[in-house]
Amino acid sequence: MPLKENKLKTYLLVGGLIYLLLFYFSLHMGHAVYLDEAATKAAEISSSIQFGTYGNAASAPVVKESINWFTVAFEALANMSENPVAIWPLSIKFLIPALFFLVCVAFGIGWMLAIGDTKRQDAPGKEHGSAKWNLDYANYYKQFVEPYDSRKDPFDPNMPFSNRVMLNLNNKKTGRNANVFVVGGPGTGKSFRVIKPSLMQMNCSMITTDPSGELMQCCGKPLHEHGIKLKLFSTSDMKHSNCYNPFDYIFDENGEVEESKVSTMINLFLENASGSSSKSKGDPFWDKSARALMAALAYYMLENPMTNQVRKGKRYAPDINFCTMLKLVQAGKVSEESETSQSALDKLMEEHRLLMKTEGRESKALSNYDTFKLAPGKTANSILITVAVDLQMFNNEDVRNLTRHDYEDEENNLQLDKIGDEQTALFINIPQANTTFNFLVSMLYAQMFDALYTKAEKICPKKWMLIDQYNRPVITMLNSEDEAKRLLEDLKTATVKEYKTPRDASRFQIVIGNKVIQEKPTRETAQAVIDNAANYKVQKGDLRLPWHIRCLMDEFANIGSVPMFSEKLTTMRKYEISCTIVVQNIAQIKEKYDKLFESIIGGCDTIVFLGSSENETCKYISDTLGETTVRTRNISLSHGQKGGSSEGFGTSKRMLLTPEEVKNLDNKECIVIIRGLHPFRDLKYDFSKHPHFSETGNASRNNELSEEFIEKYFNTKPVKKKKVTKKRQQKAVALVAGKSEYANDLEGANQIMQDNRVTKENIEERMEAQISTKTNTENKKDAMDERESIKKALKEDTGTSMSDSTFMF
């Protein structure tokens, strides 16, 4: 309707102007006729007087002659140009028929327009659909592609989708989010045509699911050499990975335990580790009881001052992990025949209750444990067995090492909350045939999103950073503008210092005086930070991460369920996070997320179809492409005595590509659908033509990561320590007690206690806690003897019994 109204207004306006122009011209023609008549009459009178036919001019008759309208028209035009307002006097006898003629003409034109408008089509050529292939690449590049000159900037700021289609990573400029849904069957080029080119763009931080480990082998070395920090989480080869302890990511921006994050961690474990899901039907009592038990044990470890310590201003909690939780669960078994019997876990909780009462603190551990203990002995044992079975995998040495926090080398931890601070490439290696530990990947993604959201919302707006001439972050997380300006000035005197990790991996530190400003993977990239300091400027942080993070989620269906993933897809854009979801067919994601699969696909402004033979996938792509209008030719023949034929043309609708045509798409071609634009049908991206292809493992096996590199940079095994003898243990105990002949051997005792994560301060703290508890408790005889407490603590900190926790005291 609005389109028709606009057309009508245009017709009226143009018609009115034409009518006024004709009317104005008619007035000048009337004036010209009047002048011609007057001139003719004057000539006749003059001639009559000259020949004496009449006595005077008044009695001379006027001779009527026919009017030459062409002459009049030219005279009117000449008069309009010489004197536009000279329209009086005029010949009325001409004006009346002229005006009548104009009215008739105007009425006729209006009638024709009205009749024509009723017969005119609203969308000619689009009667049944307007879908078509997008061929206007020039206009597309102007709006959606960032100009890039490789001679000035080595990092292309665009995301490649096909041979000619790419999209600027800056979603503010494009008005589109950077989420991409990629669907393609085996052999269609998901890795070679999409994932690897995206990695080698090197324009953001990247988190890449790498099922076979081939992506890191191929692209890891050039990423490392270009100054991008490499991280690896592998459930295929747990010995060669960085450490990931889920308990590291349950704290808020102030370092305090956040209950919602603890609950999320426990829920993720129970939902994914046991293979249950929200669709499974069963008695919720067991799940809720297991959650209460695990929450009690988690808070017990977090509230215990002996396990959650602070050393040199930093948190030190090597025993807070799922392995310790398993040992606590194993210590919880009680006799089913006696309601009054206590397990070792019950006794630990009673000691904890006494400690919390003495310190005047409320305990979430005790609250959850009391809820769990409402169950009778037999039921409680069943719950304990269920949880112990789920946690049993953490009894494996490789799993235990993988899920601990490495305090000897902090860079050997994943540090998920720092991925947006500096350019990082995290590879997640998942075994293709074994999904046992995929719950860890699901938990990793969930905690990563949570940590990054918290950082973007609550930390980044308060920070400052240095950016280069391309507006890319260089040094981030600075506390004030003054600090940033001082750093910018001090970078002129900075130096590069090589640092060797406990596993002999090389890292290169940018040092000002004795202060380490930043670490880089190579000396060249560290020196480049110093050399380019003249191009840096100070910038305030925003409600977003400094570096954009792309999650390249290959084999998305095998990752495990990420809670509220569809909601995250629609909100992550403002925090500079995006996801590229890669599946083999629609059925995979539909099975994993049920009805939410449409929301997940809808959260991606770009769809890349590489090819598939699966019927549902081909129909989905066909429906998404839409319908188009085609011109048809109809021929009819009639036979008989009066036979004849007729031919006609019309329009009809058809799919832009039918499901059969989608299924038969050439393997060299792909389809790119970007929200708000006509789809592109283009050749797939040729990775071999990428500017950085020659640096990758696909170009030469010499460009792959070496086994030595992997051993040094990705290793979960604890650094070897000196063997502690029984005699040296006795020296340490005697030193603390102050009653031994070895009391002067301070250096040896300190070394022993450090090797066993027991220091003099630890034992003294335990002694003080026990004495304080004893002093403030009416029933003093129930308190432990100080000397026995020390011995027990030291014994259990160095022991290996699975029935005891390393911190039971």
Short mmCIF file of N, CA and C in Angstrom, two decimals, residues 646-713:
data_model
loop_
_atom_site.label_atom_id
_atom_site.label_comp_id
_atom_site.label_asym_id
_atom_site.label_seq_id
_atom_site.Cartn_x
_atom_site.Cartn_y
_atom_site.Cartn_z
N SER A 646 -1.91 -22.92 -30.18
CA SER A 646 -1.79 -21.60 -29.54
C SER A 646 -0.52 -21.57 -28.69
N GLU A 647 0.01 -20.43 -28.54
CA GLU A 647 1.26 -20.25 -27.77
C GLU A 647 1.08 -19.06 -26.84
N GLY A 648 1.52 -19.23 -25.61
CA GLY A 648 1.41 -18.14 -24.63
C GLY A 648 2.57 -18.16 -23.65
N PHE A 649 2.77 -17.05 -23.00
CA PHE A 649 3.85 -16.91 -22.02
C PHE A 649 3.26 -16.50 -20.67
N GLY A 650 3.85 -17.00 -19.61
CA GLY A 650 3.38 -16.67 -18.27
C GLY A 650 4.50 -16.82 -17.26
N THR A 651 4.17 -16.76 -15.99
CA THR A 651 5.16 -16.92 -14.92
C THR A 651 4.69 -17.99 -13.95
N SER A 652 5.65 -18.61 -13.31
CA SER A 652 5.35 -19.60 -12.27
C SER A 652 6.48 -19.59 -11.25
N LYS A 653 6.30 -20.28 -10.15
CA LYS A 653 7.31 -20.29 -9.10
C LYS A 653 8.06 -21.62 -9.09
N ARG A 654 9.29 -21.54 -8.57
CA ARG A 654 10.10 -22.73 -8.33
C ARG A 654 11.14 -22.37 -7.28
N MET A 655 11.71 -23.37 -6.64
CA MET A 655 12.78 -23.14 -5.67
C MET A 655 14.02 -22.65 -6.43
N LEU A 656 14.78 -21.76 -5.78
CA LEU A 656 16.01 -21.32 -6.41
C LEU A 656 16.91 -22.52 -6.70
N LEU A 657 16.98 -23.45 -5.73
CA LEU A 657 17.57 -24.76 -5.94
C LEU A 657 16.67 -25.78 -5.25
N THR A 658 16.27 -26.79 -5.95
CA THR A 658 15.46 -27.84 -5.33
C THR A 658 16.37 -28.72 -4.46
N PRO A 659 15.82 -29.48 -3.53
CA PRO A 659 16.65 -30.37 -2.71
C PRO A 659 17.53 -31.29 -3.55
N GLU A 660 17.02 -31.76 -4.68
CA GLU A 660 17.83 -32.62 -5.54
C GLU A 660 19.02 -31.85 -6.12
N GLU A 661 18.77 -30.60 -6.50
CA GLU A 661 19.86 -29.79 -7.05
C GLU A 661 20.88 -29.44 -5.97
N VAL A 662 20.41 -29.22 -4.75
CA VAL A 662 21.34 -28.97 -3.64
C VAL A 662 22.21 -30.21 -3.40
N LYS A 663 21.59 -31.36 -3.45
CA LYS A 663 22.34 -32.61 -3.23
C LYS A 663 23.38 -32.83 -4.32
N ASN A 664 23.08 -32.37 -5.54
CA ASN A 664 23.98 -32.58 -6.67
C ASN A 664 24.92 -31.41 -6.91
N LEU A 665 25.05 -30.52 -5.92
CA LEU A 665 25.95 -29.37 -6.06
C LEU A 665 27.37 -29.85 -6.33
N ASP A 666 28.03 -29.22 -7.29
CA ASP A 666 29.40 -29.59 -7.63
C ASP A 666 30.29 -29.48 -6.40
N ASN A 667 31.18 -30.44 -6.20
CA ASN A 667 32.04 -30.46 -5.02
C ASN A 667 33.01 -29.30 -4.98
N LYS A 668 33.20 -28.61 -6.10
CA LYS A 668 34.06 -27.43 -6.12
C LYS A 668 33.32 -26.18 -5.68
N GLU A 669 31.99 -26.27 -5.59
CA GLU A 669 31.17 -25.10 -5.29
C GLU A 669 30.66 -25.14 -3.86
N CYS A 670 30.28 -23.98 -3.38
CA CYS A 670 29.62 -23.86 -2.07
C CYS A 670 28.57 -22.76 -2.16
N ILE A 671 27.73 -22.71 -1.16
CA ILE A 671 26.69 -21.69 -1.08
C ILE A 671 26.90 -20.90 0.20
N VAL A 672 26.92 -19.57 0.09
CA VAL A 672 27.10 -18.70 1.24
C VAL A 672 25.84 -17.84 1.38
N ILE A 673 25.20 -17.94 2.53
CA ILE A 673 23.97 -17.18 2.79
C ILE A 673 24.24 -16.23 3.95
N ILE A 674 24.17 -14.93 3.69
CA ILE A 674 24.39 -13.91 4.70
C ILE A 674 23.07 -13.18 4.93
N ARG A 675 22.73 -13.00 6.17
CA ARG A 675 21.44 -12.39 6.51
C ARG A 675 21.26 -11.04 5.81
N GLY A 676 20.08 -10.87 5.19
CA GLY A 676 19.74 -9.61 4.55
C GLY A 676 20.26 -9.46 3.14
N LEU A 677 20.95 -10.48 2.61
CA LEU A 677 21.50 -10.41 1.26
C LEU A 677 21.05 -11.62 0.45
N HIS A 678 21.07 -11.44 -0.88
CA HIS A 678 20.83 -12.60 -1.73
C HIS A 678 22.00 -13.58 -1.59
N PRO A 679 21.74 -14.86 -1.71
CA PRO A 679 22.81 -15.86 -1.49
C PRO A 679 23.86 -15.83 -2.60
N PHE A 680 25.06 -16.30 -2.24
CA PHE A 680 26.15 -16.40 -3.19
C PHE A 680 26.36 -17.88 -3.54
N ARG A 681 26.56 -18.13 -4.81
CA ARG A 681 26.97 -19.46 -5.26
C ARG A 681 28.37 -19.28 -5.86
N ASP A 682 29.37 -19.86 -5.20
CA ASP A 682 30.74 -19.53 -5.54
C ASP A 682 31.62 -20.77 -5.41
N LEU A 683 32.82 -20.67 -5.91
CA LEU A 683 33.80 -21.73 -5.72
C LEU A 683 34.28 -21.73 -4.27
N LYS A 684 34.62 -22.91 -3.76
CA LYS A 684 35.14 -23.00 -2.39
C LYS A 684 36.49 -22.31 -2.29
N TYR A 685 36.82 -21.90 -1.07
CA TYR A 685 38.10 -21.21 -0.86
C TYR A 685 39.24 -22.18 -1.09
N ASP A 686 40.25 -21.72 -1.82
CA ASP A 686 41.43 -22.54 -2.09
C ASP A 686 42.52 -22.17 -1.10
N PHE A 687 42.70 -23.02 -0.07
CA PHE A 687 43.66 -22.72 0.99
C PHE A 687 45.09 -22.63 0.45
N SER A 688 45.36 -23.36 -0.63
CA SER A 688 46.72 -23.35 -1.17
C SER A 688 47.11 -21.98 -1.73
N LYS A 689 46.12 -21.09 -1.93
CA LYS A 689 46.41 -19.75 -2.43
C LYS A 689 46.43 -18.70 -1.30
N HIS A 690 46.32 -19.16 -0.06
CA HIS A 690 46.36 -18.23 1.07
C HIS A 690 47.77 -17.64 1.20
N PRO A 691 47.89 -16.36 1.56
CA PRO A 691 49.21 -15.73 1.66
C PRO A 691 50.17 -16.44 2.62
N HIS A 692 49.63 -17.12 3.65
CA HIS A 692 50.49 -17.79 4.63
C HIS A 692 50.55 -19.30 4.43
N PHE A 693 50.03 -19.78 3.30
CA PHE A 693 49.99 -21.24 3.09
C PHE A 693 51.39 -21.85 3.10
N SER A 694 52.35 -21.15 2.53
CA SER A 694 53.71 -21.69 2.43
C SER A 694 54.36 -21.93 3.78
N GLU A 695 53.79 -21.34 4.84
CA GLU A 695 54.35 -21.49 6.19
C GLU A 695 53.75 -22.69 6.93
N THR A 696 52.73 -23.32 6.35
CA THR A 696 51.98 -24.35 7.06
C THR A 696 52.54 -25.74 6.79
N GLY A 697 52.05 -26.69 7.58
CA GLY A 697 52.45 -28.08 7.42
C GLY A 697 51.93 -28.71 6.15
N ASN A 698 50.85 -28.14 5.56
CA ASN A 698 50.36 -28.66 4.28
C ASN A 698 51.31 -28.35 3.14
N ALA A 699 52.07 -27.27 3.28
CA ALA A 699 53.05 -26.92 2.25
C ALA A 699 54.32 -27.73 2.39
N SER A 700 54.73 -27.99 3.63
CA SER A 700 55.95 -28.76 3.87
C SER A 700 55.88 -29.40 5.25
N ARG A 701 56.30 -30.66 5.34
CA ARG A 701 56.30 -31.35 6.63
C ARG A 701 57.28 -30.69 7.61
N ASN A 702 58.22 -29.94 7.10
CA ASN A 702 59.18 -29.25 7.97
C ASN A 702 58.52 -28.14 8.78
N ASN A 703 57.31 -27.73 8.36
CA ASN A 703 56.61 -26.67 9.06
C ASN A 703 55.71 -27.19 10.17
N GLU A 704 55.73 -28.49 10.41
CA GLU A 704 54.91 -29.05 11.48
C GLU A 704 55.63 -28.91 12.82
N LEU A 705 54.85 -28.94 13.90
CA LEU A 705 55.43 -28.87 15.24
C LEU A 705 56.20 -30.15 15.53
N SER A 706 57.36 -30.00 16.12
CA SER A 706 58.19 -31.16 16.45
C SER A 706 57.72 -31.80 17.74
N GLU A 707 58.09 -33.06 17.95
CA GLU A 707 57.76 -33.76 19.19
C GLU A 707 58.46 -33.10 20.37
N GLU A 708 59.65 -32.59 20.15
CA GLU A 708 60.39 -31.91 21.22
C GLU A 708 59.66 -30.66 21.67
N PHE A 709 59.13 -29.91 20.71
CA PHE A 709 58.37 -28.70 21.03
C PHE A 709 57.14 -29.06 21.87
N ILE A 710 56.42 -30.07 21.46
CA ILE A 710 55.20 -30.48 22.17
C ILE A 710 55.55 -30.95 23.58
N GLU A 711 56.63 -31.69 23.72
CA GLU A 711 57.05 -32.19 25.04
C GLU A 711 57.37 -31.03 25.99
N LYS A 712 57.97 -29.98 25.49
CA LYS A 712 58.37 -28.86 26.33
C LYS A 712 57.20 -27.92 26.67
N TYR A 713 56.33 -27.69 25.70
CA TYR A 713 55.30 -26.67 25.88
C TYR A 713 53.96 -27.21 26.34
#
